[in-house]
mmCIF file with all atom_site columns, C-alpha atoms and ligand atoms in Angstrom:
data_model
loop_
_atom_site.group_PDB
_atom_site.id
_atom_site.type_symbol
_atom_site.label_atom_id
_atom_site.label_alt_id
_atom_site.label_comp_id
_atom_site.label_asym_id
_atom_site.label_entity_id
_atom_site.label_seq_id
_atom_site.pdbx_PDB_ins_code
_atom_site.Cartn_x
_atom_site.Cartn_y
_atom_site.Cartn_z
_atom_site.occupancy
_atom_site.B_iso_or_equiv
_atom_site.pdbx_formal_charge
_atom_site.auth_seq_id
_atom_site.auth_comp_id
_atom_site.auth_asym_id
_atom_site.auth_atom_id
_atom_site.pdbx_PDB_model_num
ATOM   1   C  CA  . UNK Q 1 1   ? -8.286  -36.292 -0.170  1.00 87.00 ? 18  UNK Q CA  1
ATOM   2   C  CA  . UNK Q 1 2   ? -4.768  -35.139 0.461   1.00 95.00 ? 19  UNK Q CA  1
ATOM   3   C  CA  . UNK Q 1 3   ? -2.576  -36.253 3.356   1.00 97.00 ? 20  UNK Q CA  1
ATOM   4   C  CA  . UNK Q 1 4   ? -2.334  -34.276 6.589   1.00 97.00 ? 21  UNK Q CA  1
ATOM   5   C  CA  . UNK Q 1 5   ? 1.192   -33.286 5.663   1.00 98.00 ? 22  UNK Q CA  1
ATOM   6   C  CA  . UNK Q 1 6   ? 0.208   -31.985 2.226   1.00 98.00 ? 23  UNK Q CA  1
ATOM   7   C  CA  . UNK Q 1 7   ? -2.796  -30.178 3.678   1.00 98.00 ? 24  UNK Q CA  1
ATOM   8   C  CA  . UNK Q 1 8   ? -0.574  -28.445 6.233   1.00 98.00 ? 25  UNK Q CA  1
ATOM   9   C  CA  . UNK Q 1 9   ? 1.812   -27.295 3.521   1.00 98.00 ? 26  UNK Q CA  1
ATOM   10  C  CA  . UNK Q 1 10  ? -1.041  -26.022 1.351   1.00 98.00 ? 27  UNK Q CA  1
ATOM   11  C  CA  . UNK Q 1 11  ? -2.461  -24.090 4.284   1.00 98.00 ? 28  UNK Q CA  1
ATOM   12  C  CA  . UNK Q 1 12  ? 0.942   -22.575 4.971   1.00 98.00 ? 29  UNK Q CA  1
ATOM   13  C  CA  . UNK Q 1 13  ? 1.075   -21.534 1.328   1.00 98.00 ? 30  UNK Q CA  1
ATOM   14  C  CA  . UNK Q 1 14  ? -2.266  -19.732 1.625   1.00 98.00 ? 31  UNK Q CA  1
ATOM   15  C  CA  . UNK Q 1 15  ? -0.729  -17.715 4.441   1.00 98.00 ? 32  UNK Q CA  1
ATOM   16  C  CA  . UNK Q 1 16  ? 2.443   -16.996 2.437   1.00 98.00 ? 33  UNK Q CA  1
ATOM   17  C  CA  . UNK Q 1 17  ? 0.437   -15.806 -0.573  1.00 98.00 ? 34  UNK Q CA  1
ATOM   18  C  CA  . UNK Q 1 18  ? -1.652  -13.490 1.583   1.00 98.00 ? 35  UNK Q CA  1
ATOM   19  C  CA  . UNK Q 1 19  ? 1.523   -12.235 3.232   1.00 98.00 ? 36  UNK Q CA  1
ATOM   20  C  CA  . UNK Q 1 20  ? 2.885   -11.543 -0.275  1.00 98.00 ? 37  UNK Q CA  1
ATOM   21  C  CA  . UNK Q 1 21  ? -0.218  -9.473  -1.034  1.00 98.00 ? 38  UNK Q CA  1
ATOM   22  C  CA  . UNK Q 1 22  ? 0.289   -7.622  2.244   1.00 98.00 ? 39  UNK Q CA  1
ATOM   23  C  CA  . UNK Q 1 23  ? 3.973   -6.945  1.518   1.00 98.00 ? 40  UNK Q CA  1
ATOM   24  C  CA  . UNK Q 1 24  ? 3.186   -5.610  -1.954  1.00 98.00 ? 41  UNK Q CA  1
ATOM   25  C  CA  . UNK Q 1 25  ? 0.437   -3.378  -0.563  1.00 98.00 ? 42  UNK Q CA  1
ATOM   26  C  CA  . UNK Q 1 26  ? 2.998   -1.988  1.851   1.00 98.00 ? 43  UNK Q CA  1
ATOM   27  C  CA  . UNK Q 1 27  ? 5.311   -1.270  -1.070  1.00 98.00 ? 44  UNK Q CA  1
ATOM   28  C  CA  . UNK Q 1 28  ? 2.417   0.364   -2.925  1.00 98.00 ? 45  UNK Q CA  1
ATOM   29  C  CA  . UNK Q 1 29  ? 1.746   2.613   0.062   1.00 98.00 ? 46  UNK Q CA  1
ATOM   30  C  CA  . UNK Q 1 30  ? 5.394   3.654   0.297   1.00 98.00 ? 47  UNK Q CA  1
ATOM   31  C  CA  . UNK Q 1 31  ? 5.588   4.396   -3.447  1.00 98.00 ? 48  UNK Q CA  1
ATOM   32  C  CA  . UNK Q 1 32  ? 2.302   6.305   -3.471  1.00 98.00 ? 49  UNK Q CA  1
ATOM   33  C  CA  . UNK Q 1 33  ? 3.599   8.424   -0.570  1.00 97.00 ? 50  UNK Q CA  1
ATOM   34  C  CA  . UNK Q 1 34  ? 6.553   9.356   -2.790  1.00 96.00 ? 51  UNK Q CA  1
ATOM   35  C  CA  . UNK Q 1 35  ? 4.187   10.307  -5.653  1.00 97.00 ? 52  UNK Q CA  1
ATOM   36  C  CA  . UNK Q 1 36  ? 5.414   7.436   -7.776  1.00 97.00 ? 53  UNK Q CA  1
ATOM   37  C  CA  . UNK Q 1 37  ? 1.940   6.365   -8.834  1.00 98.00 ? 54  UNK Q CA  1
ATOM   38  C  CA  . UNK Q 1 38  ? 3.080   4.156   -11.712 1.00 98.00 ? 55  UNK Q CA  1
ATOM   39  C  CA  . UNK Q 1 39  ? 5.362   2.149   -9.432  1.00 98.00 ? 56  UNK Q CA  1
ATOM   40  C  CA  . UNK Q 1 40  ? 2.536   2.044   -6.893  1.00 98.00 ? 57  UNK Q CA  1
ATOM   41  C  CA  . UNK Q 1 41  ? 0.198   0.699   -9.590  1.00 98.00 ? 58  UNK Q CA  1
ATOM   42  C  CA  . UNK Q 1 42  ? 2.650   -2.080  -10.395 1.00 98.00 ? 59  UNK Q CA  1
ATOM   43  C  CA  . UNK Q 1 43  ? 2.583   -3.276  -6.784  1.00 98.00 ? 60  UNK Q CA  1
ATOM   44  C  CA  . UNK Q 1 44  ? -1.197  -2.917  -6.560  1.00 98.00 ? 61  UNK Q CA  1
ATOM   45  C  CA  . UNK Q 1 45  ? -1.468  -5.366  -9.435  1.00 98.00 ? 62  UNK Q CA  1
ATOM   46  C  CA  . UNK Q 1 46  ? 1.117   -7.622  -7.753  1.00 98.00 ? 63  UNK Q CA  1
ATOM   47  C  CA  . UNK Q 1 47  ? -0.962  -7.625  -4.581  1.00 98.00 ? 64  UNK Q CA  1
ATOM   48  C  CA  . UNK Q 1 48  ? -4.122  -8.529  -6.534  1.00 97.00 ? 65  UNK Q CA  1
ATOM   49  C  CA  . UNK Q 1 49  ? -2.288  -11.437 -8.126  1.00 97.00 ? 66  UNK Q CA  1
ATOM   50  C  CA  . UNK Q 1 50  ? -1.059  -12.718 -4.779  1.00 98.00 ? 67  UNK Q CA  1
ATOM   51  C  CA  . UNK Q 1 51  ? -4.537  -12.575 -3.301  1.00 97.00 ? 68  UNK Q CA  1
ATOM   52  C  CA  . UNK Q 1 52  ? -5.744  -14.717 -6.188  1.00 97.00 ? 69  UNK Q CA  1
ATOM   53  C  CA  . UNK Q 1 53  ? -2.880  -17.157 -5.645  1.00 97.00 ? 70  UNK Q CA  1
ATOM   54  C  CA  . UNK Q 1 54  ? -3.982  -17.499 -2.034  1.00 97.00 ? 71  UNK Q CA  1
ATOM   55  C  CA  . UNK Q 1 55  ? -7.550  -18.153 -3.188  1.00 96.00 ? 72  UNK Q CA  1
ATOM   56  C  CA  . UNK Q 1 56  ? -6.406  -20.759 -5.691  1.00 97.00 ? 73  UNK Q CA  1
ATOM   57  C  CA  . UNK Q 1 57  ? -4.792  -22.727 -2.842  1.00 98.00 ? 74  UNK Q CA  1
ATOM   58  C  CA  . UNK Q 1 58  ? -7.847  -22.085 -0.663  1.00 97.00 ? 75  UNK Q CA  1
ATOM   59  C  CA  . UNK Q 1 59  ? -10.173 -23.430 -3.360  1.00 96.00 ? 76  UNK Q CA  1
ATOM   60  C  CA  . UNK Q 1 60  ? -7.953  -26.425 -3.990  1.00 97.00 ? 77  UNK Q CA  1
ATOM   61  C  CA  . UNK Q 1 61  ? -7.897  -27.480 -0.323  1.00 97.00 ? 78  UNK Q CA  1
ATOM   62  C  CA  . UNK Q 1 62  ? -11.707 -27.282 -0.286  1.00 96.00 ? 79  UNK Q CA  1
ATOM   63  C  CA  . UNK Q 1 63  ? -12.039 -29.102 -3.574  1.00 96.00 ? 80  UNK Q CA  1
ATOM   64  C  CA  . UNK Q 1 64  ? -10.012 -32.091 -2.399  1.00 96.00 ? 81  UNK Q CA  1
ATOM   65  C  CA  . UNK Q 1 65  ? -12.082 -32.379 0.739   1.00 95.00 ? 82  UNK Q CA  1
ATOM   66  C  CA  . UNK Q 1 66  ? -9.504  -30.858 3.058   1.00 96.00 ? 83  UNK Q CA  1
ATOM   67  C  CA  . UNK Q 1 67  ? -9.872  -28.249 5.750   1.00 97.00 ? 84  UNK Q CA  1
ATOM   68  C  CA  . UNK Q 1 68  ? -8.524  -24.736 5.270   1.00 98.00 ? 85  UNK Q CA  1
ATOM   69  C  CA  . UNK Q 1 69  ? -6.804  -23.380 8.340   1.00 97.00 ? 86  UNK Q CA  1
ATOM   70  C  CA  . UNK Q 1 70  ? -5.803  -19.746 8.212   1.00 97.00 ? 87  UNK Q CA  1
ATOM   71  C  CA  . UNK Q 1 71  ? -2.683  -18.683 10.061  1.00 95.00 ? 88  UNK Q CA  1
ATOM   72  C  CA  . UNK Q 1 72  ? -1.589  -15.307 11.297  1.00 96.00 ? 89  UNK Q CA  1
ATOM   73  C  CA  . UNK Q 1 73  ? -0.270  -12.823 8.774   1.00 97.00 ? 90  UNK Q CA  1
ATOM   74  C  CA  . UNK Q 1 74  ? 2.683   -10.797 10.000  1.00 96.00 ? 91  UNK Q CA  1
ATOM   75  C  CA  . UNK Q 1 75  ? 2.942   -7.054  9.454   1.00 97.00 ? 92  UNK Q CA  1
ATOM   76  C  CA  . UNK Q 1 76  ? 5.214   -6.339  6.500   1.00 97.00 ? 93  UNK Q CA  1
ATOM   77  C  CA  . UNK Q 1 77  ? 8.015   -3.801  6.499   1.00 95.00 ? 94  UNK Q CA  1
ATOM   78  C  CA  . UNK Q 1 78  ? 6.404   -0.392  6.223   1.00 93.00 ? 95  UNK Q CA  1
ATOM   79  C  CA  . UNK Q 1 79  ? 9.251   1.910   5.330   1.00 93.00 ? 96  UNK Q CA  1
ATOM   80  C  CA  . UNK Q 1 80  ? 11.918  1.600   2.700   1.00 97.00 ? 97  UNK Q CA  1
ATOM   81  C  CA  . UNK Q 1 81  ? 15.242  3.326   2.086   1.00 95.00 ? 98  UNK Q CA  1
ATOM   82  C  CA  . UNK Q 1 82  ? 14.922  3.591   -1.661  1.00 94.00 ? 99  UNK Q CA  1
ATOM   83  C  CA  . UNK Q 1 83  ? 13.243  2.332   -4.792  1.00 95.00 ? 100 UNK Q CA  1
ATOM   84  C  CA  . UNK Q 1 84  ? 16.110  -0.089  -5.211  1.00 96.00 ? 101 UNK Q CA  1
ATOM   85  C  CA  . UNK Q 1 85  ? 15.474  -1.578  -1.793  1.00 97.00 ? 102 UNK Q CA  1
ATOM   86  C  CA  . UNK Q 1 86  ? 11.827  -2.155  -2.748  1.00 98.00 ? 103 UNK Q CA  1
ATOM   87  C  CA  . UNK Q 1 87  ? 12.740  -3.986  -5.926  1.00 97.00 ? 104 UNK Q CA  1
ATOM   88  C  CA  . UNK Q 1 88  ? 15.514  -5.991  -4.299  1.00 98.00 ? 105 UNK Q CA  1
ATOM   89  C  CA  . UNK Q 1 89  ? 13.144  -7.074  -1.564  1.00 98.00 ? 106 UNK Q CA  1
ATOM   90  C  CA  . UNK Q 1 90  ? 10.446  -7.981  -4.109  1.00 98.00 ? 107 UNK Q CA  1
ATOM   91  C  CA  . UNK Q 1 91  ? 12.936  -10.204 -5.955  1.00 98.00 ? 108 UNK Q CA  1
ATOM   92  C  CA  . UNK Q 1 92  ? 14.155  -11.854 -2.744  1.00 98.00 ? 109 UNK Q CA  1
ATOM   93  C  CA  . UNK Q 1 93  ? 10.587  -12.442 -1.690  1.00 98.00 ? 110 UNK Q CA  1
ATOM   94  C  CA  . UNK Q 1 94  ? 9.708   -14.129 -4.977  1.00 98.00 ? 111 UNK Q CA  1
ATOM   95  C  CA  . UNK Q 1 95  ? 12.788  -16.347 -4.649  1.00 98.00 ? 112 UNK Q CA  1
ATOM   96  C  CA  . UNK Q 1 96  ? 11.595  -17.332 -1.184  1.00 98.00 ? 113 UNK Q CA  1
ATOM   97  C  CA  . UNK Q 1 97  ? 8.115   -18.166 -2.533  1.00 98.00 ? 114 UNK Q CA  1
ATOM   98  C  CA  . UNK Q 1 98  ? 9.630   -20.222 -5.356  1.00 98.00 ? 115 UNK Q CA  1
ATOM   99  C  CA  . UNK Q 1 99  ? 11.470  -22.354 -2.779  1.00 98.00 ? 116 UNK Q CA  1
ATOM   100 C  CA  . UNK Q 1 100 ? 8.225   -22.805 -0.903  1.00 98.00 ? 117 UNK Q CA  1
ATOM   101 C  CA  . UNK Q 1 101 ? 6.388   -23.922 -4.061  1.00 98.00 ? 118 UNK Q CA  1
ATOM   102 C  CA  . UNK Q 1 102 ? 9.220   -26.333 -4.885  1.00 98.00 ? 119 UNK Q CA  1
ATOM   103 C  CA  . UNK Q 1 103 ? 8.928   -27.868 -1.439  1.00 98.00 ? 120 UNK Q CA  1
ATOM   104 C  CA  . UNK Q 1 104 ? 5.230   -28.578 -2.098  1.00 98.00 ? 121 UNK Q CA  1
ATOM   105 C  CA  . UNK Q 1 105 ? 6.209   -30.264 -5.378  1.00 98.00 ? 122 UNK Q CA  1
ATOM   106 C  CA  . UNK Q 1 106 ? 8.847   -32.311 -3.540  1.00 98.00 ? 123 UNK Q CA  1
ATOM   107 C  CA  . UNK Q 1 107 ? 6.375   -33.470 -0.911  1.00 98.00 ? 124 UNK Q CA  1
ATOM   108 C  CA  . UNK Q 1 108 ? 3.639   -34.259 -3.460  1.00 98.00 ? 125 UNK Q CA  1
ATOM   109 C  CA  . UNK Q 1 109 ? 6.095   -36.332 -5.486  1.00 98.00 ? 126 UNK Q CA  1
ATOM   110 C  CA  . UNK Q 1 110 ? 7.412   -38.080 -2.390  1.00 98.00 ? 127 UNK Q CA  1
ATOM   111 C  CA  . UNK Q 1 111 ? 3.849   -39.053 -1.474  1.00 98.00 ? 128 UNK Q CA  1
ATOM   112 C  CA  . UNK Q 1 112 ? 2.925   -39.881 -5.082  1.00 98.00 ? 129 UNK Q CA  1
ATOM   113 C  CA  . UNK Q 1 113 ? 0.150   -37.304 -4.791  1.00 98.00 ? 130 UNK Q CA  1
ATOM   114 C  CA  . UNK Q 1 114 ? -0.107  -36.679 -8.536  1.00 98.00 ? 131 UNK Q CA  1
ATOM   115 C  CA  . UNK Q 1 115 ? -3.179  -34.500 -8.176  1.00 97.00 ? 132 UNK Q CA  1
ATOM   116 C  CA  . UNK Q 1 116 ? -1.447  -31.978 -5.941  1.00 98.00 ? 133 UNK Q CA  1
ATOM   117 C  CA  . UNK Q 1 117 ? 1.683   -32.226 -8.043  1.00 98.00 ? 134 UNK Q CA  1
ATOM   118 C  CA  . UNK Q 1 118 ? -0.315  -31.347 -11.184 1.00 98.00 ? 135 UNK Q CA  1
ATOM   119 C  CA  . UNK Q 1 119 ? -2.099  -28.497 -9.401  1.00 97.00 ? 136 UNK Q CA  1
ATOM   120 C  CA  . UNK Q 1 120 ? 1.075   -26.909 -8.119  1.00 98.00 ? 137 UNK Q CA  1
ATOM   121 C  CA  . UNK Q 1 121 ? 2.872   -27.042 -11.501 1.00 98.00 ? 138 UNK Q CA  1
ATOM   122 C  CA  . UNK Q 1 122 ? 0.968   -23.911 -12.531 1.00 97.00 ? 139 UNK Q CA  1
ATOM   123 C  CA  . UNK Q 1 123 ? 2.723   -22.117 -9.685  1.00 98.00 ? 140 UNK Q CA  1
ATOM   124 C  CA  . UNK Q 1 124 ? 6.127   -23.439 -10.756 1.00 98.00 ? 141 UNK Q CA  1
ATOM   125 C  CA  . UNK Q 1 125 ? 5.672   -21.645 -14.079 1.00 97.00 ? 142 UNK Q CA  1
ATOM   126 C  CA  . UNK Q 1 126 ? 4.162   -18.610 -12.414 1.00 97.00 ? 143 UNK Q CA  1
ATOM   127 C  CA  . UNK Q 1 127 ? 7.183   -18.277 -10.120 1.00 98.00 ? 144 UNK Q CA  1
ATOM   128 C  CA  . UNK Q 1 128 ? 9.576   -18.461 -13.067 1.00 98.00 ? 145 UNK Q CA  1
ATOM   129 C  CA  . UNK Q 1 129 ? 7.712   -15.499 -14.586 1.00 97.00 ? 146 UNK Q CA  1
ATOM   130 C  CA  . UNK Q 1 130 ? 7.563   -13.626 -11.290 1.00 97.00 ? 147 UNK Q CA  1
ATOM   131 C  CA  . UNK Q 1 131 ? 11.310  -13.918 -10.766 1.00 98.00 ? 148 UNK Q CA  1
ATOM   132 C  CA  . UNK Q 1 132 ? 11.993  -12.889 -14.343 1.00 98.00 ? 149 UNK Q CA  1
ATOM   133 C  CA  . UNK Q 1 133 ? 9.833   -9.767  -13.996 1.00 97.00 ? 150 UNK Q CA  1
ATOM   134 C  CA  . UNK Q 1 134 ? 11.346  -8.864  -10.621 1.00 97.00 ? 151 UNK Q CA  1
ATOM   135 C  CA  . UNK Q 1 135 ? 14.874  -9.211  -12.013 1.00 98.00 ? 152 UNK Q CA  1
ATOM   136 C  CA  . UNK Q 1 136 ? 13.987  -7.198  -15.096 1.00 97.00 ? 153 UNK Q CA  1
ATOM   137 C  CA  . UNK Q 1 137 ? 12.539  -4.374  -13.010 1.00 97.00 ? 154 UNK Q CA  1
ATOM   138 C  CA  . UNK Q 1 138 ? 15.539  -4.313  -10.700 1.00 97.00 ? 155 UNK Q CA  1
ATOM   139 C  CA  . UNK Q 1 139 ? 18.004  -4.217  -13.606 1.00 98.00 ? 156 UNK Q CA  1
ATOM   140 C  CA  . UNK Q 1 140 ? 16.101  -1.397  -15.336 1.00 97.00 ? 157 UNK Q CA  1
ATOM   141 C  CA  . UNK Q 1 141 ? 15.993  0.558   -12.117 1.00 97.00 ? 158 UNK Q CA  1
ATOM   142 C  CA  . UNK Q 1 142 ? 19.721  0.073   -11.543 1.00 97.00 ? 159 UNK Q CA  1
ATOM   143 C  CA  . UNK Q 1 143 ? 20.277  1.284   -15.092 1.00 96.00 ? 160 UNK Q CA  1
ATOM   144 C  CA  . UNK Q 1 144 ? 18.662  4.670   -14.416 1.00 96.00 ? 161 UNK Q CA  1
ATOM   145 C  CA  . UNK Q 1 145 ? 20.060  4.916   -10.877 1.00 94.00 ? 162 UNK Q CA  1
ATOM   146 C  CA  . UNK Q 1 146 ? 18.895  8.096   -9.182  1.00 91.00 ? 163 UNK Q CA  1
ATOM   147 C  CA  . UNK Q 1 147 ? 18.262  9.976   -12.416 1.00 96.00 ? 164 UNK Q CA  1
ATOM   148 C  CA  . UNK Q 1 148 ? 14.881  11.671  -11.950 1.00 96.00 ? 165 UNK Q CA  1
ATOM   149 C  CA  . UNK Q 1 149 ? 13.953  11.605  -15.621 1.00 97.00 ? 166 UNK Q CA  1
ATOM   150 C  CA  . UNK Q 1 150 ? 14.745  7.911   -15.871 1.00 97.00 ? 167 UNK Q CA  1
ATOM   151 C  CA  . UNK Q 1 151 ? 12.668  7.162   -12.801 1.00 97.00 ? 168 UNK Q CA  1
ATOM   152 C  CA  . UNK Q 1 152 ? 9.718   9.117   -14.168 1.00 97.00 ? 169 UNK Q CA  1
ATOM   153 C  CA  . UNK Q 1 153 ? 10.025  7.253   -17.460 1.00 97.00 ? 170 UNK Q CA  1
ATOM   154 C  CA  . UNK Q 1 154 ? 9.844   3.918   -15.632 1.00 98.00 ? 171 UNK Q CA  1
ATOM   155 C  CA  . UNK Q 1 155 ? 6.977   5.255   -13.548 1.00 98.00 ? 172 UNK Q CA  1
ATOM   156 C  CA  . UNK Q 1 156 ? 4.997   6.030   -16.733 1.00 98.00 ? 173 UNK Q CA  1
ATOM   157 C  CA  . UNK Q 1 157 ? 5.754   2.569   -18.061 1.00 97.00 ? 174 UNK Q CA  1
ATOM   158 C  CA  . UNK Q 1 158 ? 4.683   0.773   -14.884 1.00 97.00 ? 175 UNK Q CA  1
ATOM   159 C  CA  . UNK Q 1 159 ? 1.459   2.812   -14.790 1.00 98.00 ? 176 UNK Q CA  1
ATOM   160 C  CA  . UNK Q 1 160 ? 0.332   0.805   -17.849 1.00 96.00 ? 177 UNK Q CA  1
ATOM   161 C  CA  . UNK Q 1 161 ? 0.147   -2.511  -16.031 1.00 95.00 ? 178 UNK Q CA  1
ATOM   162 C  CA  . UNK Q 1 162 ? -3.390  -3.858  -15.855 1.00 95.00 ? 179 UNK Q CA  1
ATOM   163 C  CA  . UNK Q 1 163 ? -4.537  -6.764  -13.732 1.00 94.00 ? 180 UNK Q CA  1
ATOM   164 C  CA  . UNK Q 1 164 ? -5.579  -9.921  -15.550 1.00 89.00 ? 181 UNK Q CA  1
ATOM   165 C  CA  . UNK Q 1 165 ? -6.798  -12.664 -13.215 1.00 89.00 ? 182 UNK Q CA  1
ATOM   166 C  CA  . UNK Q 1 166 ? -5.166  -16.046 -13.783 1.00 84.00 ? 183 UNK Q CA  1
ATOM   167 C  CA  . UNK Q 1 167 ? -7.276  -18.391 -15.925 1.00 77.00 ? 184 UNK Q CA  1
ATOM   168 C  CA  . UNK Q 1 168 ? -9.537  -20.571 -13.865 1.00 66.00 ? 185 UNK Q CA  1
ATOM   169 C  CA  . UNK Q 1 169 ? -9.350  -18.548 -10.685 1.00 71.00 ? 186 UNK Q CA  1
ATOM   170 C  CA  . UNK Q 1 170 ? -12.658 -18.101 -8.980  1.00 59.00 ? 187 UNK Q CA  1
ATOM   171 C  CA  . UNK Q 1 171 ? -13.094 -14.401 -8.328  1.00 52.00 ? 188 UNK Q CA  1
ATOM   172 C  CA  . UNK Q 1 172 ? -13.949 -13.388 -4.788  1.00 45.00 ? 189 UNK Q CA  1
HETATM 173 FE FE1 . FE2 D 2 .   ? 2.129   -15.805 -5.494  1.00 66.11 ? 8   FE2 D FE1 1
HETATM 174 FE FE1 . FE2 D 2 .   ? 4.452   -13.622 -6.454  1.00 66.11 ? 9   FE2 D FE1 1
#
């Protein structure tokens, strides 16, 4: 069992992960509408990852004998000014999620809930990677600026990304 407080936080995280998937799908749609299919592919893979993150929390709450409660998922922003705005927003969003994960760690440690603490450590590492990738993408994009050839080069590169489900995630 986990405490009511921990359960509430885990349920809120399920919602945040699904919202992340929703936000990245919105970015995919915007990029696809601009014929940037490689960039769109990158965010499709991001969205798949986020959905799996949500399911990992979902499965964990069930596994520890808790009760999953699904909250409302807000509509994400649908239109963007530029590619740079998309990447800046993706980075800011990951930073927000990192804070949220850290707050679960803090609560688990406060309550000496070592099980939840151990579970959520995977996400601590995952967030470090997510922020690194988001920063890398933003810096590369800022490097090419509005140069069409540079953008198409990045588009080709991002088209290569393939989804690999995280180890241990139960596919749905
Ligand atoms: Fe996530
Ligand atoms: Fe993420």
